PDB file of C-alpha atoms in Angstrom:
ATOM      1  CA  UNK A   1     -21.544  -1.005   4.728  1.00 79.00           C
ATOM      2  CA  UNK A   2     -24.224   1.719   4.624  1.00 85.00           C
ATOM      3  CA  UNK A   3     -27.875  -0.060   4.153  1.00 89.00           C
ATOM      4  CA  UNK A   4     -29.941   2.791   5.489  1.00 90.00           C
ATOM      5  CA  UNK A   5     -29.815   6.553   4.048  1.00 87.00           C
ATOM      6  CA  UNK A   6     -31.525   9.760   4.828  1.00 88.00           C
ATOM      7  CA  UNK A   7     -31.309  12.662   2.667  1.00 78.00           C
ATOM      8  CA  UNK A   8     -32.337  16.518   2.722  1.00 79.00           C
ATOM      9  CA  UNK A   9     -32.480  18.701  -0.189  1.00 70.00           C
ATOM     10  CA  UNK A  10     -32.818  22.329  -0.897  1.00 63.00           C
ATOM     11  CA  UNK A  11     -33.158  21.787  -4.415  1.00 61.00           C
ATOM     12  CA  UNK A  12     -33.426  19.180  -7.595  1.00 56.00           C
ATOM     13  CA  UNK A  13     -30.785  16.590  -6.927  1.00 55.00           C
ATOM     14  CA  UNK A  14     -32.009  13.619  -8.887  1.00 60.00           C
ATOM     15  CA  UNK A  15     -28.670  13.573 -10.467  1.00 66.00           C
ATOM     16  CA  UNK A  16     -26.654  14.023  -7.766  1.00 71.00           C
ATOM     17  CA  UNK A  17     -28.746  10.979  -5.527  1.00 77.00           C
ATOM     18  CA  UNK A  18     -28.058   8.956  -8.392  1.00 77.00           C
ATOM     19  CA  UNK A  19     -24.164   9.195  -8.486  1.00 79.00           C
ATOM     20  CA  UNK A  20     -24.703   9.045  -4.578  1.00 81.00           C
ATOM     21  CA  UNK A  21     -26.541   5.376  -5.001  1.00 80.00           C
ATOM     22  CA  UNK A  22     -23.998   4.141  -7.712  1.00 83.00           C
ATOM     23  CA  UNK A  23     -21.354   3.789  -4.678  1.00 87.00           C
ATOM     24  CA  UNK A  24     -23.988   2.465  -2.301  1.00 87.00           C
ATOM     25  CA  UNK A  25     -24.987  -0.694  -3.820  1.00 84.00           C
ATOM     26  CA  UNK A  26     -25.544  -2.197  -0.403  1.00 86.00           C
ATOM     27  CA  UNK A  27     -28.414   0.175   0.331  1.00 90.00           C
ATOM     28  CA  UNK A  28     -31.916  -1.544   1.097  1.00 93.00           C
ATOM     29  CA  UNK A  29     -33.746   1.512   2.650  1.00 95.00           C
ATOM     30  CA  UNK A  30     -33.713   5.342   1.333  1.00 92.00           C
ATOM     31  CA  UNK A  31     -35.425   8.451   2.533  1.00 92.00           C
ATOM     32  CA  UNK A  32     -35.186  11.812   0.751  1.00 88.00           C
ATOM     33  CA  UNK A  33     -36.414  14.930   2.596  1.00 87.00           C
ATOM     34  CA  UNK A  34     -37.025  17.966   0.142  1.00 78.00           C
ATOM     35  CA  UNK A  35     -38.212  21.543   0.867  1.00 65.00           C
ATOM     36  CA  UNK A  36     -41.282  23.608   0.996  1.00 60.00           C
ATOM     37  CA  UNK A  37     -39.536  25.629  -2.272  1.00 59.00           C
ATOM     38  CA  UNK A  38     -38.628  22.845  -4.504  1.00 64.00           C
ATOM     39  CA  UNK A  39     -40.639  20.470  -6.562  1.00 67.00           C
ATOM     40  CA  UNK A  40     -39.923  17.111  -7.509  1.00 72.00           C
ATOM     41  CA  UNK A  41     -42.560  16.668 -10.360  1.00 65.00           C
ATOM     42  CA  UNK A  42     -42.405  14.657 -12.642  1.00 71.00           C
ATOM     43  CA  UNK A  43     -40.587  12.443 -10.033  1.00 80.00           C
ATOM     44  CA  UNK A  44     -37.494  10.901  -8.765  1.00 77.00           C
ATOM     45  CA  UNK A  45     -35.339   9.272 -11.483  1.00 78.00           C
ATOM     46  CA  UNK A  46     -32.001   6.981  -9.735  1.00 80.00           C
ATOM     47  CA  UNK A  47     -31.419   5.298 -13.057  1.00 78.00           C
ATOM     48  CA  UNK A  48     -30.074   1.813 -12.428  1.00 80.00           C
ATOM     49  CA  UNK A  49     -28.739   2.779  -9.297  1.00 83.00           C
ATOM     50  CA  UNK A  50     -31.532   1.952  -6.959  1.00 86.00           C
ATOM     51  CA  UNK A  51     -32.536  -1.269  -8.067  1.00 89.00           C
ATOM     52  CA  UNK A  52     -31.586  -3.165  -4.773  1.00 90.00           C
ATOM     53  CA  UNK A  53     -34.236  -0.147  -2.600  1.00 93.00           C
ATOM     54  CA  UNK A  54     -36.379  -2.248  -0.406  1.00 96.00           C
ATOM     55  CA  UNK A  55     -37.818   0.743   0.874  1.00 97.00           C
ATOM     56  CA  UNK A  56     -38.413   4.044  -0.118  1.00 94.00           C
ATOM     57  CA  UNK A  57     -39.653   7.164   1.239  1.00 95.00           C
ATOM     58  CA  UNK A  58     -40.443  10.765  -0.232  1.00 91.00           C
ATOM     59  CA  UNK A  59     -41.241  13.596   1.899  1.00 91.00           C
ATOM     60  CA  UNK A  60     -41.626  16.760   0.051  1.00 87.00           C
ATOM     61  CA  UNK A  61     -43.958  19.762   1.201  1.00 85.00           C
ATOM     62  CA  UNK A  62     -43.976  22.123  -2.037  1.00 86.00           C
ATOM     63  CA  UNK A  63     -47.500  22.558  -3.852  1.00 89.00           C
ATOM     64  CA  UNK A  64     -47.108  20.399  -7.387  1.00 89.00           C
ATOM     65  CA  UNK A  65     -48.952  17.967  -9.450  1.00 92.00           C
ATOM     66  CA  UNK A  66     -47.411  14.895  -9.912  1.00 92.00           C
ATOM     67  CA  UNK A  67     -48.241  12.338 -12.319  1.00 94.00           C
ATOM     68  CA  UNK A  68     -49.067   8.600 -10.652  1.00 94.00           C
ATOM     69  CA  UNK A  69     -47.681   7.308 -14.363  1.00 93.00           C
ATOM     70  CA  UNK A  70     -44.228   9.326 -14.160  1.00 92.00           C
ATOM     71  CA  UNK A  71     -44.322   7.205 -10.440  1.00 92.00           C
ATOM     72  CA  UNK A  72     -45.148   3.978 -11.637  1.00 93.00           C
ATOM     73  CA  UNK A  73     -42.129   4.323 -14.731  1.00 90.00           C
ATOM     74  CA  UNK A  74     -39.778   4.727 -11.644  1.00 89.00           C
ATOM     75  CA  UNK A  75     -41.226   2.060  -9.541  1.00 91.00           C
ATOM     76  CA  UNK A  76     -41.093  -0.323 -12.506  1.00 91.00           C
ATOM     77  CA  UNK A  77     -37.630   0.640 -14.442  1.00 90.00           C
ATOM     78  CA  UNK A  78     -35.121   1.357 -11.314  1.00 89.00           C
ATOM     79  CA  UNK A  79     -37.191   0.183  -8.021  1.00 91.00           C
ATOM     80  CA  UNK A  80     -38.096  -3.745  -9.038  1.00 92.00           C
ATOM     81  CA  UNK A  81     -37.653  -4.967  -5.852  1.00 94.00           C
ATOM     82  CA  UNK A  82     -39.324  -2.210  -3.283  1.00 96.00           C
ATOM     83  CA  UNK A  83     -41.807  -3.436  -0.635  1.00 97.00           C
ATOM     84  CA  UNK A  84     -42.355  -0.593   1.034  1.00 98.00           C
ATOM     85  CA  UNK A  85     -43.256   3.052  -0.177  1.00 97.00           C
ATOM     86  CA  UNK A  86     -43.851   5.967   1.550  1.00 97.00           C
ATOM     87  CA  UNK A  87     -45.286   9.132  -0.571  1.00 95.00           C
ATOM     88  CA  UNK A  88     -45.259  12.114   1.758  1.00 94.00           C
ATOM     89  CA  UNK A  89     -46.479  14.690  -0.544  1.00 93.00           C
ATOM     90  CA  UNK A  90     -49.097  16.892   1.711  1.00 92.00           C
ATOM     91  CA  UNK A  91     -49.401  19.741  -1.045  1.00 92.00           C
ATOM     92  CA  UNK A  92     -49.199  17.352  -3.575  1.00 93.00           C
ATOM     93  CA  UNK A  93     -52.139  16.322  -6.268  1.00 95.00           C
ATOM     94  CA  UNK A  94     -51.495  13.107  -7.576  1.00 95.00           C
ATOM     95  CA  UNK A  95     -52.972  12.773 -10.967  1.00 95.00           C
ATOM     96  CA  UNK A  96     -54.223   9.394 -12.759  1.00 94.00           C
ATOM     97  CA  UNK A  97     -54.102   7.596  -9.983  1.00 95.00           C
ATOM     98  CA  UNK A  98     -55.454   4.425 -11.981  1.00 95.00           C
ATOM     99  CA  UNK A  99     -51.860   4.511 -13.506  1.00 95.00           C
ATOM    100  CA  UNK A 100     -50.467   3.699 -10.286  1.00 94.00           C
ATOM    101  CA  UNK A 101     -48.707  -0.114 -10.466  1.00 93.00           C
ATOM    102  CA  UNK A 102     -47.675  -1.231  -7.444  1.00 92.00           C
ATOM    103  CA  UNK A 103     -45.619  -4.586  -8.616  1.00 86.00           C
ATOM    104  CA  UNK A 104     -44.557  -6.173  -5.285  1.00 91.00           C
ATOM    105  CA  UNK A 105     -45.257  -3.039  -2.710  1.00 97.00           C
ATOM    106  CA  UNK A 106     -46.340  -4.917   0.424  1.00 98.00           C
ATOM    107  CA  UNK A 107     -46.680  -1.323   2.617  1.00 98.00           C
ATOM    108  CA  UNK A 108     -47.773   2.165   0.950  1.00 98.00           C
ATOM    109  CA  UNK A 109     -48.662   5.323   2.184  1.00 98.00           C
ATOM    110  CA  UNK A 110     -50.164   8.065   0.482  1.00 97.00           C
ATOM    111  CA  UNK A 111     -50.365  11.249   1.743  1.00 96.00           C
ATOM    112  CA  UNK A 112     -51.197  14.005  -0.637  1.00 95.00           C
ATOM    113  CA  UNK A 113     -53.221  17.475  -1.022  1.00 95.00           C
ATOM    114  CA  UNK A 114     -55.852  15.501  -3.172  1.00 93.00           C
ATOM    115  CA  UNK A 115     -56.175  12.472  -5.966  1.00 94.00           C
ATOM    116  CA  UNK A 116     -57.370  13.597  -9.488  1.00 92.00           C
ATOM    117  CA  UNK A 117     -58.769  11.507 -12.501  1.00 93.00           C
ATOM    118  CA  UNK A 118     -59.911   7.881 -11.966  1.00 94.00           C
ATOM    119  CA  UNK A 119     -59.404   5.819  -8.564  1.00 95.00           C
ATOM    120  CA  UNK A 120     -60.023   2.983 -10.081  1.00 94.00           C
ATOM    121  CA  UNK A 121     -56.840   0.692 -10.331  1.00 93.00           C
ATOM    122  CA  UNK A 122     -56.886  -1.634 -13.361  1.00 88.00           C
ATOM    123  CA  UNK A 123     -57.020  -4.702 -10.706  1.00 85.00           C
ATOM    124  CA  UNK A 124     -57.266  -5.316  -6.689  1.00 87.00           C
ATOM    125  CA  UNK A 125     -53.753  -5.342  -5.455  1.00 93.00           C
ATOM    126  CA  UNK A 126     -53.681  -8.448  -3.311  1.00 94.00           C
ATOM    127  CA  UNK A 127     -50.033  -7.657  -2.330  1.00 96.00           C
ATOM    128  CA  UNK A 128     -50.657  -4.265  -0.084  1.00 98.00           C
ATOM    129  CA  UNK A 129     -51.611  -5.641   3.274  1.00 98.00           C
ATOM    130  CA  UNK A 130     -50.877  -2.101   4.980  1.00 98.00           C
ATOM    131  CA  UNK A 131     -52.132   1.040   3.963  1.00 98.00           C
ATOM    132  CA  UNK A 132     -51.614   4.598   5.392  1.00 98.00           C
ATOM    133  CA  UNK A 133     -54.137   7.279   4.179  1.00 98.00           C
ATOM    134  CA  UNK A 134     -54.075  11.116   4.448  1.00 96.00           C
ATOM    135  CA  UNK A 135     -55.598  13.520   1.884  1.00 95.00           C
ATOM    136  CA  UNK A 136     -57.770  16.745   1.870  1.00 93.00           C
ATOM    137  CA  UNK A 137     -60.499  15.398   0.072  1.00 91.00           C
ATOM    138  CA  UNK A 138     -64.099  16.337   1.020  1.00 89.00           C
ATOM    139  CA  UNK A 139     -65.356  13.130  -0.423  1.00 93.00           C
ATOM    140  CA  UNK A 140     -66.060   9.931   1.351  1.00 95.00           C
ATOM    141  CA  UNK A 141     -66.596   8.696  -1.577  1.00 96.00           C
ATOM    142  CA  UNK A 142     -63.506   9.043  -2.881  1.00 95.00           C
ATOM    143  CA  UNK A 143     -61.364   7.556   0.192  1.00 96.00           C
ATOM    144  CA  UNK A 144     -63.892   4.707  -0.572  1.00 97.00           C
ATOM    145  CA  UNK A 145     -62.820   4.465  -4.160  1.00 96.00           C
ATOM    146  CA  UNK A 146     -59.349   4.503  -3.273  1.00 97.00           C
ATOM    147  CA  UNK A 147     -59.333   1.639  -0.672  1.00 97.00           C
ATOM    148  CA  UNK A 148     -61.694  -0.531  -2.669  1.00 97.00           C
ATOM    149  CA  UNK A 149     -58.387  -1.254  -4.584  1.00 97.00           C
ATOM    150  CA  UNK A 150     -57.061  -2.907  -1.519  1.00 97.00           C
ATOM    151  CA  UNK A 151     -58.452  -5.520  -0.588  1.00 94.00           C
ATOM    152  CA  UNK A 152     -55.941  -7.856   1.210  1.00 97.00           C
ATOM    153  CA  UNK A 153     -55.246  -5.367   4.241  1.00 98.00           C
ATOM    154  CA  UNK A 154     -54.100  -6.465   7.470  1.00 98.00           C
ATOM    155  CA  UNK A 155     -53.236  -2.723   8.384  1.00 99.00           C
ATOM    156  CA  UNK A 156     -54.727   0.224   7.323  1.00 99.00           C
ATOM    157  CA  UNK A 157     -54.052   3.688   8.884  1.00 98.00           C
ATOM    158  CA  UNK A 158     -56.617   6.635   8.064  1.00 97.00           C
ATOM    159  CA  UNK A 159     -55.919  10.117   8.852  1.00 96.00           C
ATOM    160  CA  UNK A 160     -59.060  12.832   9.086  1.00 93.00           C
ATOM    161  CA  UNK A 161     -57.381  15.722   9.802  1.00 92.00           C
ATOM    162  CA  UNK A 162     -57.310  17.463   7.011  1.00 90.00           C
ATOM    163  CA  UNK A 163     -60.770  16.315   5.806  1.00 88.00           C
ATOM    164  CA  UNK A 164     -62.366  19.408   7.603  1.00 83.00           C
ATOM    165  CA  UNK A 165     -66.149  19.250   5.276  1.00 86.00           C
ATOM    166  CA  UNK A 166     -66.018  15.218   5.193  1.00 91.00           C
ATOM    167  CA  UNK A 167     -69.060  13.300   5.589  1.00 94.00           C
ATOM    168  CA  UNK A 168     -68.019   9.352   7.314  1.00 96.00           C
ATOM    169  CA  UNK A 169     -71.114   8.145   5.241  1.00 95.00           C
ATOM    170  CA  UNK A 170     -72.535   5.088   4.681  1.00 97.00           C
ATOM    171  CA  UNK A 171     -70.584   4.401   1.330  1.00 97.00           C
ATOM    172  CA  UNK A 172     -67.127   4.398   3.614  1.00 97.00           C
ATOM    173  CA  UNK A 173     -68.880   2.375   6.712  1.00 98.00           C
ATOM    174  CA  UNK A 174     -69.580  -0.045   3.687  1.00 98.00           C
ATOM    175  CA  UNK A 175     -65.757  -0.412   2.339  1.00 98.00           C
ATOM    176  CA  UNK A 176     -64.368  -0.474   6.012  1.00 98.00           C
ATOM    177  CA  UNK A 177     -66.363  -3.325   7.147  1.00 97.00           C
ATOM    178  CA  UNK A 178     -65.720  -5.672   3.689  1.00 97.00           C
ATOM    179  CA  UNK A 179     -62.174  -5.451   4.525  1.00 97.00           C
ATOM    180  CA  UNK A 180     -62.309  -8.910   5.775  1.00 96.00           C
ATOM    181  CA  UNK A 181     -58.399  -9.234   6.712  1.00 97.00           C
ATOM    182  CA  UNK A 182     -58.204  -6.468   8.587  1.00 98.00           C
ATOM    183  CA  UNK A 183     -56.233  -6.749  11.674  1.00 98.00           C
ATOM    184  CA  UNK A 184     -55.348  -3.389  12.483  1.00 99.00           C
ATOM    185  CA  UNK A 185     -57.641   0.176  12.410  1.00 98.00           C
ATOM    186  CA  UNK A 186     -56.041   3.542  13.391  1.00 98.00           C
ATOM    187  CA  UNK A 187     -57.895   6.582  12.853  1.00 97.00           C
ATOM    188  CA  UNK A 188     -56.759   9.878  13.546  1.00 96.00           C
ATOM    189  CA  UNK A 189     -59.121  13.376  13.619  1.00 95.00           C
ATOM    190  CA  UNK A 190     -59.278  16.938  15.110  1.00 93.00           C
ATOM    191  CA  UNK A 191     -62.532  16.553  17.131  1.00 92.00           C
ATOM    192  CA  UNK A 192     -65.539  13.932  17.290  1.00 94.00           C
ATOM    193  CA  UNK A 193     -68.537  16.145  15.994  1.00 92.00           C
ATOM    194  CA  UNK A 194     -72.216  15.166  14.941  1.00 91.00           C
ATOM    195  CA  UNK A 195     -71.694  16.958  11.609  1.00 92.00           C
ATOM    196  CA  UNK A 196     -69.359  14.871  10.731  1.00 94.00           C
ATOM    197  CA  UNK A 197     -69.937  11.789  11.970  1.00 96.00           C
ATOM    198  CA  UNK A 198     -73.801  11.233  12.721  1.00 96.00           C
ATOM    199  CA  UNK A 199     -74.590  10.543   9.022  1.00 96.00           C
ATOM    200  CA  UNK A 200     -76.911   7.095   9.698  1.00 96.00           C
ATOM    201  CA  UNK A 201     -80.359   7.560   9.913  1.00 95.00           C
ATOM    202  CA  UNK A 202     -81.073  11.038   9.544  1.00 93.00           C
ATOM    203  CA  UNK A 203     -78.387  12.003  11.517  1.00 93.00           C
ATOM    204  CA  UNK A 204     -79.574   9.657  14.653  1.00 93.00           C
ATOM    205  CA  UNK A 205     -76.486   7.274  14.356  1.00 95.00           C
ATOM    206  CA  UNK A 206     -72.790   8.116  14.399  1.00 96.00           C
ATOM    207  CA  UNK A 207     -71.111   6.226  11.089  1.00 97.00           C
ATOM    208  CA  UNK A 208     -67.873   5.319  13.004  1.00 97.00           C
ATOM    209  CA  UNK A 209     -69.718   3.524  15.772  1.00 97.00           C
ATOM    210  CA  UNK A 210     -71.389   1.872  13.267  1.00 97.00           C
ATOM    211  CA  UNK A 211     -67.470   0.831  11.642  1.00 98.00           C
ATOM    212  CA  UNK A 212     -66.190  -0.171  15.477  1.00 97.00           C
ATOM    213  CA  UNK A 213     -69.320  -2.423  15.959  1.00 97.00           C
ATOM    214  CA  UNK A 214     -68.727  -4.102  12.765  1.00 97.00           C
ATOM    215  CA  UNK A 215     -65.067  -4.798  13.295  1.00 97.00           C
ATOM    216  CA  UNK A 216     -65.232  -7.629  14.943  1.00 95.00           C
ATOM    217  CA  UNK A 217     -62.379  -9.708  14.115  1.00 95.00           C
ATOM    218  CA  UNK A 218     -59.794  -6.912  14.182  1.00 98.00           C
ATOM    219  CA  UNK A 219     -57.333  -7.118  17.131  1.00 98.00           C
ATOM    220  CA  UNK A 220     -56.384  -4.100  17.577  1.00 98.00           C
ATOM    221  CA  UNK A 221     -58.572  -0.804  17.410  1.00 98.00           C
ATOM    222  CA  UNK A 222     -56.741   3.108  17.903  1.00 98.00           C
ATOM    223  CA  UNK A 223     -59.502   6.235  17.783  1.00 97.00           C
ATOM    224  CA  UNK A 224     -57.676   9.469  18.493  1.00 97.00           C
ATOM    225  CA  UNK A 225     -58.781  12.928  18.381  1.00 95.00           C
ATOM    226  CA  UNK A 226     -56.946  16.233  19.217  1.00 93.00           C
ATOM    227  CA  UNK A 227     -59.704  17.766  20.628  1.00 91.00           C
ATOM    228  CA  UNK A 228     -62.515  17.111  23.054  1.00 89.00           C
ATOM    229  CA  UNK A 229     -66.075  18.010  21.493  1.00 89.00           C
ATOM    230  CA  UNK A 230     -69.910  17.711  22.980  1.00 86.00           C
ATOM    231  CA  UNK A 231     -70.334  14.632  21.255  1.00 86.00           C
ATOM    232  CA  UNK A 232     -67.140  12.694  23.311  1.00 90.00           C
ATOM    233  CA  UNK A 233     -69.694  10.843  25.737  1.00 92.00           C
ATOM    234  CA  UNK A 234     -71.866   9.540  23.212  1.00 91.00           C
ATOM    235  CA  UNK A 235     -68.562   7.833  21.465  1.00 94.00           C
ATOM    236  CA  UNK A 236     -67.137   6.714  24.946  1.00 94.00           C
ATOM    237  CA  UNK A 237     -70.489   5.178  26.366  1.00 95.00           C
ATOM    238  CA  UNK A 238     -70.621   3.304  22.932  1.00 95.00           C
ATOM    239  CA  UNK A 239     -66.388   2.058  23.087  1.00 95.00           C
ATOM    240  CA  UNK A 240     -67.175   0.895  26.758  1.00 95.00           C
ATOM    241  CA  UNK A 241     -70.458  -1.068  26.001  1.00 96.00           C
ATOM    242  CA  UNK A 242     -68.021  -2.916  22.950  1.00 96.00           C
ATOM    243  CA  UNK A 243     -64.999  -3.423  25.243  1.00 95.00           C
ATOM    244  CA  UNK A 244     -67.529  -4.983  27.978  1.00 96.00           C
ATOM    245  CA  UNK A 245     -68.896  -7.105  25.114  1.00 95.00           C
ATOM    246  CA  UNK A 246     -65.301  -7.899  23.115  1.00 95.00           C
ATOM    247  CA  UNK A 247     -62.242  -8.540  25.715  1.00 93.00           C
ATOM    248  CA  UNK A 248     -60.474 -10.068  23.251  1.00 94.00           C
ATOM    249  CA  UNK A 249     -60.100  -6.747  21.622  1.00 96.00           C
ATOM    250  CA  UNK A 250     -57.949  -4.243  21.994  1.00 97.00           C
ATOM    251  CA  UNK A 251     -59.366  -0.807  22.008  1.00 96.00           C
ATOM    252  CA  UNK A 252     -57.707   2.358  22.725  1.00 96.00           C
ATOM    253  CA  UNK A 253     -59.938   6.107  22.529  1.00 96.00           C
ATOM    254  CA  UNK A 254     -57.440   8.911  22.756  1.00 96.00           C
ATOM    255  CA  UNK A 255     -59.447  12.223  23.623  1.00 93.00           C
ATOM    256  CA  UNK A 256     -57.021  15.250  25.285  1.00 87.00           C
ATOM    257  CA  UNK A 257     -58.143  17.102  28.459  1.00 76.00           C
ATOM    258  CA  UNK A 258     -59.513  20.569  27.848  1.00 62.00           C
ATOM    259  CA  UNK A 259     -56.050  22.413  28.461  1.00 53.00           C
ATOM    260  CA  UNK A 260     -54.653  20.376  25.379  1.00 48.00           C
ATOM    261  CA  UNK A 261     -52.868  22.882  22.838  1.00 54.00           C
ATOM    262  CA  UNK A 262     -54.050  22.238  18.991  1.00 51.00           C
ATOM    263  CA  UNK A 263     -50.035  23.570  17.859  1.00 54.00           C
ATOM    264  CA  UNK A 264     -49.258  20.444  21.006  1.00 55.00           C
ATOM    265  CA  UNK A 265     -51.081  17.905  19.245  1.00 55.00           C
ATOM    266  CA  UNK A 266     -49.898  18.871  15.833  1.00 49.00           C
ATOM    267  CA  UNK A 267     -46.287  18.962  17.023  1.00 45.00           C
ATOM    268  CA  UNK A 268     -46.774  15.611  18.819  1.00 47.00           C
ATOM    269  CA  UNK A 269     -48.618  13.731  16.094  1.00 46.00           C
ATOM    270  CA  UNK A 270     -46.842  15.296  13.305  1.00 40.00           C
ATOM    271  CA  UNK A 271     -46.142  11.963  11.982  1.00 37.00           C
ATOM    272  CA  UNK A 272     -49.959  11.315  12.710  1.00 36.00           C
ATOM    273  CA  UNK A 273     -50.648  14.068  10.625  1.00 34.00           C
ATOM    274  CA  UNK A 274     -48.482  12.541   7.807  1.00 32.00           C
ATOM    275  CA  UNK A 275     -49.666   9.158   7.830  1.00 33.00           C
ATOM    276  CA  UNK A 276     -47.866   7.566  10.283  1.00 33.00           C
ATOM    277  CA  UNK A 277     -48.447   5.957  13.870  1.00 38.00           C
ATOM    278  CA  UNK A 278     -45.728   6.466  16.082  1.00 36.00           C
ATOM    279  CA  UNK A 279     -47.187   3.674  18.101  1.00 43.00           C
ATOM    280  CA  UNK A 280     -46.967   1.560  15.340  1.00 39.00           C
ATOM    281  CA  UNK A 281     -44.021   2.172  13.229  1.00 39.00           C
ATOM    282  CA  UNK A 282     -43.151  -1.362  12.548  1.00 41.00           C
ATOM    283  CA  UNK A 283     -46.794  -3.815  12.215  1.00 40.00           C
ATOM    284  CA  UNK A 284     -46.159  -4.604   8.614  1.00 41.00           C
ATOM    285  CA  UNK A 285     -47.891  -7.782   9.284  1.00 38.00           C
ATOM    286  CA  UNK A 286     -50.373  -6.074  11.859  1.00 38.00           C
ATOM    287  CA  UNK A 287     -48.802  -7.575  14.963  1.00 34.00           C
ATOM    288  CA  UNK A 288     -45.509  -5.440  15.444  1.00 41.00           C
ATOM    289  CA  UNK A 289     -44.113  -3.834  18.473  1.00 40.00           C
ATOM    290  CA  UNK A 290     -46.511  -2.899  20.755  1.00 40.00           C
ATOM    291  CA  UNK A 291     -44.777  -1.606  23.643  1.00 33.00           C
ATOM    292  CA  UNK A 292     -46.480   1.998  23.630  1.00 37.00           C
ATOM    293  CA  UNK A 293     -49.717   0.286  23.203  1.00 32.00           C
ATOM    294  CA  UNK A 294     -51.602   0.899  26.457  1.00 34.00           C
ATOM    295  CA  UNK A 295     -53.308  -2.201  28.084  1.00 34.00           C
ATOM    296  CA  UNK A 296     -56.481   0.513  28.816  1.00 36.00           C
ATOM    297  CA  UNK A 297     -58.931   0.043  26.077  1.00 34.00           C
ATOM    298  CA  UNK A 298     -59.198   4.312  26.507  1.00 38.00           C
ATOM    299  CA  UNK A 299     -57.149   7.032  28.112  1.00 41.00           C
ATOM    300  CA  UNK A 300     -58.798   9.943  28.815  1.00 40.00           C
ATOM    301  CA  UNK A 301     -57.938  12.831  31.212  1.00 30.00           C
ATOM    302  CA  UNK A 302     -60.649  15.415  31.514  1.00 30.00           C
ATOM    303  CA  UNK A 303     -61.051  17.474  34.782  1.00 30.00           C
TER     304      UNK A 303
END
């Protein structure tokens, strides 16, 4: 009795993964894999064959638009009973996002090229309590806009890498810190710079210190970046002074020694790069296995 499936595709299969699913009525959890050279706009359509999918992820890697309303028909006619979705779409724009209905999805990531038209969802959705984030958006205020709309999360996962002229202003500090049931924080960026991240005051205080200060009641804390910058001492002086203040939390600051290889980090932390957090690959609740989690509140290994 299969329950799990992975797929990989070289072209439009829709059909075929339908016919697939009709003789897999078992199956709870689905991934399909496409390639770089075929798009899968509008989106998937299973018929009636996936209606028992607890879990579903895309990964596709061609540039397209997609249309959040041709995902939301699929999600509502053939996937009633998914909990879990995974959009890996990095050269993807997602368009009308505000048309995205998320029924019953407990876990969602969202990694695409960039979100176009209104981020405003018609209502909070109280049921996502885990979020993973990864777009190449420029605009702090627009991650903001896009996790106002979650407001129950236990979990959230955001990844910077691709957000090379971001600003982590105070609009974003302000969204981070009213997420009141957050449990879990991972954030994930190429290098710790004052550009970027001294945006308080003038430029005298770094935004994310501000967001670690303010995070009290989270448990568990992950800052990693892929490379080490001038700024690194300011941001570990300021996660020792908290860790000496908060032993109840658990901090972790990832910052590679100076021989680290950029292609190393992006090989190692491809699924970083793609939303996920190979650390954490199963903390629905924001609690899960925790085995690679390193009792040192920072790791560090600089000559």
């Amino acid at each position: 009795m299969i329950q799990n499936l992975t797929l990989r595709y070289n072209e439009n299969v829709g059909e075929g993964i339908a016919c697939l699913l009709s003789k897999l009525p078992q199956l709870n959890t689905l991934l399909v894999n496409g390639s770089v050279n075929n798009a899968i706009a509008p989106f998937f359509s299973f018929g009636r064959n996936a209606t028992n999918l607890r879990s579903f992820t895309c990964e596709c890697y061609t540039v397209q638009e997609i249309n959040c309303k041709d995902i939301s028909n699929t999600l509502v006619a053939e996937m009633p009973n998914l909990t879990s979705l995974h959009l890996n779409l990095a050269s993807t724009t997602l368009l009308n996002f505000s048309d995205l209905q998320l029924m019953s999805i407990t876990e969602l990531e969202l990694c695409c090229s960039r979100m176009e038209g209104c981020l405003t969802l018609p209502q909070n959705v109280v049921s996502v309590t885990k979020l993973i984030l990864n777009t190449e958006t420029s605009s702090a205020e627009e991650i903001a806009a896009v996790l106002v709309n979650f407001t129950n999360l236990i979990t959230l996962e955001l990844d910077f890498f691709r957000n090379h002229d971001i600003r982590f202003n105070a609009t974003l500090v302000e969204v981070l810190v009213g997420l009141n049931s957050l449990k879990y924080f991972s954030f994930f960026d190429a290098f710790y710079s004052k550009e970027k991240y001294y945006t308080l005051n003038n430029g005298e205080k770094s935004a994310l210190v501000e967001v670690l200060v303010a995070l009290k009641n989270v448990d568990k804390i992950k800052i990693e970046f892929c490379q080490q910058s001038y700024e690194d001492d300011d941001l570990v002086t300021a996660v020792n002074n908290l860790v000496a203040k908060r032993p109840q939390q658990n901090i972790q600051l990832i910052i590679p020694d100076n021989d680290f290889d950029l292609n190393d980090c992006l090989s190692e932390n491809s699924n970083s790069l793609y939303g996920f957090d190979s650390d954490y690959d199963d903390y629905g609740d924001g609690y899960g296995n925790d085995s690679d989690f390193s009792d040192d509140w920072y790791r560090r290994t600089m000559d």
